[in-house]
C-alpha cells in the first residue's frame, strides 16, 4: 500500500496549527487537574466542616446550572422553530461547473453491508467523473476487505476500466500505527481527497441512505450561500422508527436535534456539534482549520464531529442546514443505546475539556458568548445526565419519607426554582417530544402509534444517565474505546443493485492489498476500536 | 438520470443556473406566502375588550365587583401566594383549583388592585375577551366551506360567527361575571379553546391541534371541577373523531392517549399529588373544610336535592334568568339543526361534548353536590351563576343556526330576506345587552349585591380589625372571608407555616406563646368556627381581653404587658 506523507500533499496555514494544537489525546491538562483537585478539596473540606451548608450550596449550584441549561436549550429550540433555510439553486447533474466531490465511507466490520452500501452510494446523482467515493477500511478488517475485493472494488490510485460501473469507488486501506478510530481513518483519506482536486467533501456511515440528490442540493445551496458557510448539515432520520420503543425515542430525539436544535444553533450563530455523517464541507475550510500536523479530525476525540464544528466556527466559518435527509437505522436494543451514549457523552466531555484548557484564549477566538454556549452544550449535557438521577432520587425519597433533611437542602430561594424546573422543565421536555412527534409522525412508518412511546422518555433518560456515568468513569481511567454501533439488523436484499457488481469476479486476478495481506498473515491486532 | 435524458436537457440550458434560479425563486415565493389575517377576529377582540372594560367601570361605579363571598376568597388566596405571614405555593389551598388564583396573583400583590377587586376583574375581563374571539373562531371553523380540501381559506360568510360572538359578548350577566374575581371566565376561556382546537383538528387533520386542545383542557381542569367531567368527554370525542376522520386504530390509540394523558390524567394526577403533599390526603379537595361536601352537609334538606322535577325547574329558572329565554330557545333549535345538519360529523362532536356540561350540572344539583336556590323553591337566590355555563355553547349553536339559515335563504326564492334576518339578529343581540343595563336588572349582580349587603356583622368586624387592632390575627378563614379581607396580611390561619412547619394547631393551643396579638371568633349559634370551639372560655384566653363584639363576632386582643 502507498504510504502518504502529509507534508508532501497538504499545505496548512501555520497560525491554525498553533491555534488548534489542542487535541483530546490528553484527557485533562495540568491546569485542569489542579483546578479539579482544588474544587474537590474545597467540597471535601466543606463537607467535613459543615455538611448541610455545603450540600445546600451544591444543590443551589446544580439548580443554577439547570436554569442556565434549560434557558439555553429553550432559546435554541424556539429559534430553531423560526429558522429560515438557506436558499438553494436547483442544480442538475449535467451542470458543467460541478465541483469534484469526495464521499468518505468509513466502514469497520461491515462486510455484510458492503453491497448494500455500494448500491446506495451508487444512487447518488452526481457525474461519476467528478465523484470520488472512498471506502475506508482498517488494514486488519479482513472480512470487509475481502468483501470489497469480492464485489470488484479497487484500491485508491489503481487503474480502472472506462466501462467500470464502480469507477468512482475506491478503497483506502488504513495502515497500522494510528488510533483505530473513524476520525483517524478519515485523516488518512484526506490526502487522496486533495490529490483528486475535490472541492467538497461529505461523510456517510455504513447504514446511511442519503437522498439521491443530496450532493446536488449541497452544491446548489453552497452556490447561493454566503462564502463563510463552509459546512452544511443534512438531516439525519431513522427509517425503522416503529421497531420498538427504543427506535421510536431515537427517531424523535433525532427529529428534535436536526429540525429544532441544530437549526436553532445555526440561527443564533453558535457552534454546532455536527452529526457525524451527512455533513458537507468545503475542503478548503477543512484545510484551514486543521489541527497541528495537518489532521482535520481529532483522531482521539470520540465525537470528532462536535470538535470540528467548533473549530470551523473559531476559524470564522458558518455552518447551516442542508434541506435533505439521510436515513439511518436506529438502535433497537438497550445495550446498543448504552454503547452509543457512552461514546457520545464521553466525546462531549472530551470536547468540552479541550475547549476549556485555555479558557481566555479560546473564548477570545470563538467569542465569549459562543464559548459559554458551546461549553454549556459540551460539558452541560453530560453533567445534566450525571446529576439528574440524584435529583430524581431526592424527589422520590422526599415523597416517600417526607424527610426534614431533604427539606432543609431546599431553602425558599432554591425551592421555587427547583420546583419550577421539576414540574415545568420535565413537562416542557415531554411536551416538545409529543409536539414534534405529532408534527412529524404523519410521514413515518409508525405514524401516531409512536406517540405512546414518548411517555417512556424518562426511562430512556435514566438509562442515558447510567451510560454517562460509565463514560465518565472510562475517561477517568484512561479507557477511550470507540464503542461501535452494529448495523444491518434489517437488510433488504431487494435494495442491492446486482448489475453494479461484476459476475464471475476472480479474486486471484486482483493485486494483493497490503492491508489484506497483513490481515491474511495474521498480523492484525483487531479489536472493536471503532 | 440516464445519458439519454441528459442530452435532451442540456441544449435548453444556456446557463445551467438560470432555470434553477427561477425554480428556486418560485419555491421561495410559495414558502413565503403568509396566511391572511382574519381582521374580523381582531375586531371581535377589540369590541369585547371595550365592552368588558366598560362593564368593569360600570359595576365598579355601583360598588358591585366584590359581592360573592367566593370573590373575597379567591382574592385572598391569590394575594396569600405572594404576600402575608407565610407566602408560598402551599397558600393556593386544596379546595379551589389553582389556576385562576395563579393568574390573579400577578395583580393581587398590589394592595389597591386587591382591595378593589380589580385584580380579579383584570383576569376575568381578559378571559372574556379571549372567549369572545374563540366563540367567533370556533363558529368560523364549524361552518367553514373550502373550495378544495387543501385550501387554507373558507368561503363561508362571517356573519354567523359575528352574531354568535355577539350573543356571547352582549349577555349582561356574563358582563357582570367578567367584572368579578370569580373563576368562571378562565374556565370558559379554556373550555372554548379546547373546543376550538378540536374543531380545527377535525376540520384540517393537523394533529398538533390535539396537543393544543389537551393543554387547554388541562388548564380548564385547573380552573373548575366541571372541566374534569368535560376532560373525560373530550377524550372520548378525540377517540370518535379519529375513527370518523379515517385514522387507523393505531393512530387512534396514539392520539387518544396524548389527549387523555395531557388533557385529563395529568391534571387529575397533579392535583391529587398536590393534595397529598400539602394536606396529607389526595382527596382533601373533596373532604377538607369548606369543600363542596362540607358545605353541602348542612344543606341536604333542600327540596330540589334527589328530586329531578324540582332540580330541572331550579336549573331552568337560573339558566333562563342568566341567558334569556329567547337565546335558550334559539340554542335548542341550533342544537337540533346541528345534529341533523352535521349528522354527528367529526367537527360537530366537540361542540356537542361541550353541551353535555348542562346536563352534568343538573345532575350535580340533583345529587346534592352543588347548591342552588331559586325564589320559587327556596325563597332566595343563590348560585344562579351556574346557569351561565350554557352560554358559550348557546352562542356556538346560535352561530351555527344562523349559518344554516343564511344557507337556506341563499338557495330559496326569499333571498331578499337575508339582510333582514341579519339586521334583526344584530338588533336582538344589542337589545339583550342594552335593556337590562338600562333598567339595571342584572340577576347575578342582584344576587351578589344582596348577599353582600346582608353581611353586616362580618363587615363591621373587618372594619374594627382594620382600624383598631395591630399585629397577628388568629382567625379561621372558613366562612369568615369578608372579615379577613382587609387584614389578610396579618392573619394566622390553618395554612400559616413557619420554619418549624404549620403553626395553626400550636396557636390554637397556646396563642400567646405563638405570637398571636388578636383573636377573632365567630359566635353565630349553630355555626361557630374552629377558633371559638378551641379557645372560648379556656385558660389560654387569660392573656387576652375582649375588645369588640357584635351579633356574630368576638374579638380579643393581647393584654398589655403579656
JSON list of N, CA, C and O in Angstrom, two decimals, chain B residues 17-46:
[
{"chain": "B", "resi": 17, "resn": "UNK", "atom": "N", "xyz": [-27.47, 27.60, -14.43]},
{"chain": "B", "resi": 17, "resn": "UNK", "atom": "CA", "xyz": [-28.10, 28.11, -13.22]},
{"chain": "B", "resi": 17, "resn": "UNK", "atom": "C", "xyz": [-29.38, 28.90, -13.46]},
{"chain": "B", "resi": 17, "resn": "UNK", "atom": "O", "xyz": [-30.16, 29.09, -12.54]},
{"chain": "B", "resi": 18, "resn": "UNK", "atom": "N", "xyz": [-29.60, 29.36, -14.70]},
{"chain": "B", "resi": 18, "resn": "UNK", "atom": "CA", "xyz": [-30.70, 30.28, -14.94]},
{"chain": "B", "resi": 18, "resn": "UNK", "atom": "C", "xyz": [-32.05, 29.66, -14.60]},
{"chain": "B", "resi": 18, "resn": "UNK", "atom": "O", "xyz": [-32.85, 30.24, -13.84]},
{"chain": "B", "resi": 19, "resn": "UNK", "atom": "N", "xyz": [-32.27, 28.49, -15.17]},
{"chain": "B", "resi": 19, "resn": "UNK", "atom": "CA", "xyz": [-33.56, 27.83, -14.94]},
{"chain": "B", "resi": 19, "resn": "UNK", "atom": "C", "xyz": [-33.70, 27.48, -13.45]},
{"chain": "B", "resi": 19, "resn": "UNK", "atom": "O", "xyz": [-34.77, 27.64, -12.86]},
{"chain": "B", "resi": 20, "resn": "UNK", "atom": "N", "xyz": [-32.58, 27.06, -12.87]},
{"chain": "B", "resi": 20, "resn": "UNK", "atom": "CA", "xyz": [-32.59, 26.69, -11.46]},
{"chain": "B", "resi": 20, "resn": "UNK", "atom": "C", "xyz": [-32.92, 27.88, -10.58]},
{"chain": "B", "resi": 20, "resn": "UNK", "atom": "O", "xyz": [-33.66, 27.77, -9.61]},
{"chain": "B", "resi": 21, "resn": "UNK", "atom": "N", "xyz": [-32.39, 29.05, -10.98]},
{"chain": "B", "resi": 21, "resn": "UNK", "atom": "CA", "xyz": [-32.67, 30.27, -10.20]},
{"chain": "B", "resi": 21, "resn": "UNK", "atom": "C", "xyz": [-34.16, 30.55, -10.19]},
{"chain": "B", "resi": 21, "resn": "UNK", "atom": "O", "xyz": [-34.74, 30.90, -9.17]},
{"chain": "B", "resi": 22, "resn": "UNK", "atom": "N", "xyz": [-34.77, 30.38, -11.38]},
{"chain": "B", "resi": 22, "resn": "UNK", "atom": "CA", "xyz": [-36.20, 30.62, -11.49]},
{"chain": "B", "resi": 22, "resn": "UNK", "atom": "C", "xyz": [-36.98, 29.66, -10.60]},
{"chain": "B", "resi": 22, "resn": "UNK", "atom": "O", "xyz": [-37.91, 30.06, -9.89]},
{"chain": "B", "resi": 23, "resn": "UNK", "atom": "N", "xyz": [-36.58, 28.39, -10.64]},
{"chain": "B", "resi": 23, "resn": "UNK", "atom": "CA", "xyz": [-37.28, 27.38, -9.83]},
{"chain": "B", "resi": 23, "resn": "UNK", "atom": "C", "xyz": [-37.15, 27.72, -8.36]},
{"chain": "B", "resi": 23, "resn": "UNK", "atom": "O", "xyz": [-38.11, 27.67, -7.59]},
{"chain": "B", "resi": 24, "resn": "UNK", "atom": "N", "xyz": [-35.92, 28.09, -7.97]},
{"chain": "B", "resi": 24, "resn": "UNK", "atom": "CA", "xyz": [-35.69, 28.41, -6.56]},
{"chain": "B", "resi": 24, "resn": "UNK", "atom": "C", "xyz": [-36.53, 29.61, -6.15]},
{"chain": "B", "resi": 24, "resn": "UNK", "atom": "O", "xyz": [-37.11, 29.64, -5.07]},
{"chain": "B", "resi": 25, "resn": "UNK", "atom": "N", "xyz": [-36.60, 30.61, -7.04]},
{"chain": "B", "resi": 25, "resn": "UNK", "atom": "CA", "xyz": [-37.40, 31.80, -6.73]},
{"chain": "B", "resi": 25, "resn": "UNK", "atom": "C", "xyz": [-38.87, 31.44, -6.56]},
{"chain": "B", "resi": 25, "resn": "UNK", "atom": "O", "xyz": [-39.54, 31.92, -5.65]},
{"chain": "B", "resi": 26, "resn": "UNK", "atom": "N", "xyz": [-39.36, 30.55, -7.44]},
{"chain": "B", "resi": 26, "resn": "UNK", "atom": "CA", "xyz": [-40.76, 30.13, -7.34]},
{"chain": "B", "resi": 26, "resn": "UNK", "atom": "C", "xyz": [-41.01, 29.39, -6.03]},
{"chain": "B", "resi": 26, "resn": "UNK", "atom": "O", "xyz": [-42.00, 29.63, -5.35]},
{"chain": "B", "resi": 27, "resn": "UNK", "atom": "N", "xyz": [-40.06, 28.52, -5.65]},
{"chain": "B", "resi": 27, "resn": "UNK", "atom": "CA", "xyz": [-40.20, 27.79, -4.38]},
{"chain": "B", "resi": 27, "resn": "UNK", "atom": "C", "xyz": [-40.26, 28.76, -3.21]},
{"chain": "B", "resi": 27, "resn": "UNK", "atom": "O", "xyz": [-41.08, 28.66, -2.32]},
{"chain": "B", "resi": 28, "resn": "UNK", "atom": "N", "xyz": [-39.36, 29.75, -3.28]},
{"chain": "B", "resi": 28, "resn": "UNK", "atom": "CA", "xyz": [-39.29, 30.73, -2.21]},
{"chain": "B", "resi": 28, "resn": "UNK", "atom": "C", "xyz": [-40.60, 31.48, -2.10]},
{"chain": "B", "resi": 28, "resn": "UNK", "atom": "O", "xyz": [-41.12, 31.74, -1.02]},
{"chain": "B", "resi": 29, "resn": "UNK", "atom": "N", "xyz": [-41.16, 31.83, -3.28]},
{"chain": "B", "resi": 29, "resn": "UNK", "atom": "CA", "xyz": [-42.41, 32.58, -3.31]},
{"chain": "B", "resi": 29, "resn": "UNK", "atom": "C", "xyz": [-43.52, 31.79, -2.61]},
{"chain": "B", "resi": 29, "resn": "UNK", "atom": "O", "xyz": [-44.26, 32.33, -1.80]},
{"chain": "B", "resi": 30, "resn": "UNK", "atom": "N", "xyz": [-43.59, 30.51, -2.89]},
{"chain": "B", "resi": 30, "resn": "UNK", "atom": "CA", "xyz": [-44.63, 29.67, -2.30]},
{"chain": "B", "resi": 30, "resn": "UNK", "atom": "C", "xyz": [-44.45, 29.57, -0.79]},
{"chain": "B", "resi": 30, "resn": "UNK", "atom": "O", "xyz": [-45.39, 29.72, -0.03]},
{"chain": "B", "resi": 31, "resn": "UNK", "atom": "N", "xyz": [-43.20, 29.37, -0.39]},
{"chain": "B", "resi": 31, "resn": "UNK", "atom": "CA", "xyz": [-42.93, 29.18, 1.03]},
{"chain": "B", "resi": 31, "resn": "UNK", "atom": "C", "xyz": [-43.26, 30.44, 1.83]},
{"chain": "B", "resi": 31, "resn": "UNK", "atom": "O", "xyz": [-43.76, 30.40, 2.92]},
{"chain": "B", "resi": 32, "resn": "UNK", "atom": "N", "xyz": [-42.98, 31.60, 1.21]},
{"chain": "B", "resi": 32, "resn": "UNK", "atom": "CA", "xyz": [-43.12, 32.83, 1.98]},
{"chain": "B", "resi": 32, "resn": "UNK", "atom": "C", "xyz": [-44.53, 33.41, 1.99]},
{"chain": "B", "resi": 32, "resn": "UNK", "atom": "O", "xyz": [-44.76, 34.46, 2.56]},
{"chain": "B", "resi": 33, "resn": "UNK", "atom": "N", "xyz": [-45.49, 32.75, 1.31]},
{"chain": "B", "resi": 33, "resn": "UNK", "atom": "CA", "xyz": [-46.88, 33.22, 1.37]},
{"chain": "B", "resi": 33, "resn": "UNK", "atom": "C", "xyz": [-47.39, 33.04, 2.79]},
{"chain": "B", "resi": 33, "resn": "UNK", "atom": "O", "xyz": [-47.43, 31.94, 3.31]},
{"chain": "B", "resi": 34, "resn": "UNK", "atom": "N", "xyz": [-47.73, 34.13, 3.41]},
{"chain": "B", "resi": 34, "resn": "UNK", "atom": "CA", "xyz": [-48.18, 34.01, 4.80]},
{"chain": "B", "resi": 34, "resn": "UNK", "atom": "C", "xyz": [-49.71, 33.94, 4.82]},
{"chain": "B", "resi": 34, "resn": "UNK", "atom": "O", "xyz": [-50.37, 34.50, 3.96]},
{"chain": "B", "resi": 35, "resn": "UNK", "atom": "N", "xyz": [-50.27, 33.27, 5.84]},
{"chain": "B", "resi": 35, "resn": "UNK", "atom": "CA", "xyz": [-51.72, 33.20, 5.90]},
{"chain": "B", "resi": 35, "resn": "UNK", "atom": "C", "xyz": [-52.33, 34.58, 6.10]},
{"chain": "B", "resi": 35, "resn": "UNK", "atom": "O", "xyz": [-51.78, 35.41, 6.82]},
{"chain": "B", "resi": 36, "resn": "UNK", "atom": "N", "xyz": [-53.47, 34.78, 5.44]},
{"chain": "B", "resi": 36, "resn": "UNK", "atom": "CA", "xyz": [-54.15, 36.07, 5.56]},
{"chain": "B", "resi": 36, "resn": "UNK", "atom": "C", "xyz": [-54.73, 36.20, 6.97]},
{"chain": "B", "resi": 36, "resn": "UNK", "atom": "O", "xyz": [-55.22, 35.24, 7.54]},
{"chain": "B", "resi": 37, "resn": "UNK", "atom": "N", "xyz": [-54.63, 37.37, 7.52]},
{"chain": "B", "resi": 37, "resn": "UNK", "atom": "CA", "xyz": [-55.18, 37.56, 8.86]},
{"chain": "B", "resi": 37, "resn": "UNK", "atom": "C", "xyz": [-56.68, 37.78, 8.78]},
{"chain": "B", "resi": 37, "resn": "UNK", "atom": "O", "xyz": [-57.17, 38.43, 7.85]},
{"chain": "B", "resi": 38, "resn": "UNK", "atom": "N", "xyz": [-57.39, 37.23, 9.77]},
{"chain": "B", "resi": 38, "resn": "UNK", "atom": "CA", "xyz": [-58.82, 37.43, 9.83]},
{"chain": "B", "resi": 38, "resn": "UNK", "atom": "C", "xyz": [-59.08, 38.68, 10.67]},
{"chain": "B", "resi": 38, "resn": "UNK", "atom": "O", "xyz": [-59.12, 38.62, 11.90]},
{"chain": "B", "resi": 39, "resn": "UNK", "atom": "N", "xyz": [-59.23, 39.81, 9.99]},
{"chain": "B", "resi": 39, "resn": "UNK", "atom": "CA", "xyz": [-59.37, 41.07, 10.72]},
{"chain": "B", "resi": 39, "resn": "UNK", "atom": "C", "xyz": [-60.66, 41.12, 11.53]},
{"chain": "B", "resi": 39, "resn": "UNK", "atom": "O", "xyz": [-60.74, 41.84, 12.53]},
{"chain": "B", "resi": 40, "resn": "UNK", "atom": "N", "xyz": [-61.67, 40.35, 11.11]},
{"chain": "B", "resi": 40, "resn": "UNK", "atom": "CA", "xyz": [-62.92, 40.33, 11.88]},
{"chain": "B", "resi": 40, "resn": "UNK", "atom": "C", "xyz": [-62.67, 39.78, 13.29]},
{"chain": "B", "resi": 40, "resn": "UNK", "atom": "O", "xyz": [-63.29, 40.23, 14.25]},
{"chain": "B", "resi": 41, "resn": "UNK", "atom": "N", "xyz": [-61.75, 38.81, 13.39]},
{"chain": "B", "resi": 41, "resn": "UNK", "atom": "CA", "xyz": [-61.43, 38.26, 14.72]},
{"chain": "B", "resi": 41, "resn": "UNK", "atom": "C", "xyz": [-60.80, 39.34, 15.60]},
{"chain": "B", "resi": 41, "resn": "UNK", "atom": "O", "xyz": [-61.10, 39.45, 16.79]},
{"chain": "B", "resi": 42, "resn": "UNK", "atom": "N", "xyz": [-59.93, 40.15, 14.99]},
{"chain": "B", "resi": 42, "resn": "UNK", "atom": "CA", "xyz": [-59.35, 41.26, 15.75]},
{"chain": "B", "resi": 42, "resn": "UNK", "atom": "C", "xyz": [-60.44, 42.24, 16.18]},
{"chain": "B", "resi": 42, "resn": "UNK", "atom": "O", "xyz": [-60.41, 42.77, 17.30]},
{"chain": "B", "resi": 43, "resn": "UNK", "atom": "N", "xyz": [-61.37, 42.48, 15.25]},
{"chain": "B", "resi": 43, "resn": "UNK", "atom": "CA", "xyz": [-62.46, 43.41, 15.58]},
{"chain": "B", "resi": 43, "resn": "UNK", "atom": "C", "xyz": [-63.30, 42.88, 16.74]},
{"chain": "B", "resi": 43, "resn": "UNK", "atom": "O", "xyz": [-63.67, 43.63, 17.65]},
{"chain": "B", "resi": 44, "resn": "UNK", "atom": "N", "xyz": [-63.58, 41.57, 16.71]},
{"chain": "B", "resi": 44, "resn": "UNK", "atom": "CA", "xyz": [-64.35, 40.96, 17.80]},
{"chain": "B", "resi": 44, "resn": "UNK", "atom": "C", "xyz": [-63.58, 41.12, 19.11]},
{"chain": "B", "resi": 44, "resn": "UNK", "atom": "O", "xyz": [-64.15, 41.51, 20.15]},
{"chain": "B", "resi": 45, "resn": "UNK", "atom": "N", "xyz": [-62.28, 40.86, 19.06]},
{"chain": "B", "resi": 45, "resn": "UNK", "atom": "CA", "xyz": [-61.46, 41.00, 20.27]},
{"chain": "B", "resi": 45, "resn": "UNK", "atom": "C", "xyz": [-61.48, 42.44, 20.79]},
{"chain": "B", "resi": 45, "resn": "UNK", "atom": "O", "xyz": [-61.63, 42.67, 21.99]},
{"chain": "B", "resi": 46, "resn": "UNK", "atom": "N", "xyz": [-61.34, 43.38, 19.85]},
{"chain": "B", "resi": 46, "resn": "UNK", "atom": "CA", "xyz": [-61.35, 44.81, 20.24]},
{"chain": "B", "resi": 46, "resn": "UNK", "atom": "C", "xyz": [-62.68, 45.19, 20.86]},
{"chain": "B", "resi": 46, "resn": "UNK", "atom": "O", "xyz": [-62.72, 45.84, 21.92]}
]
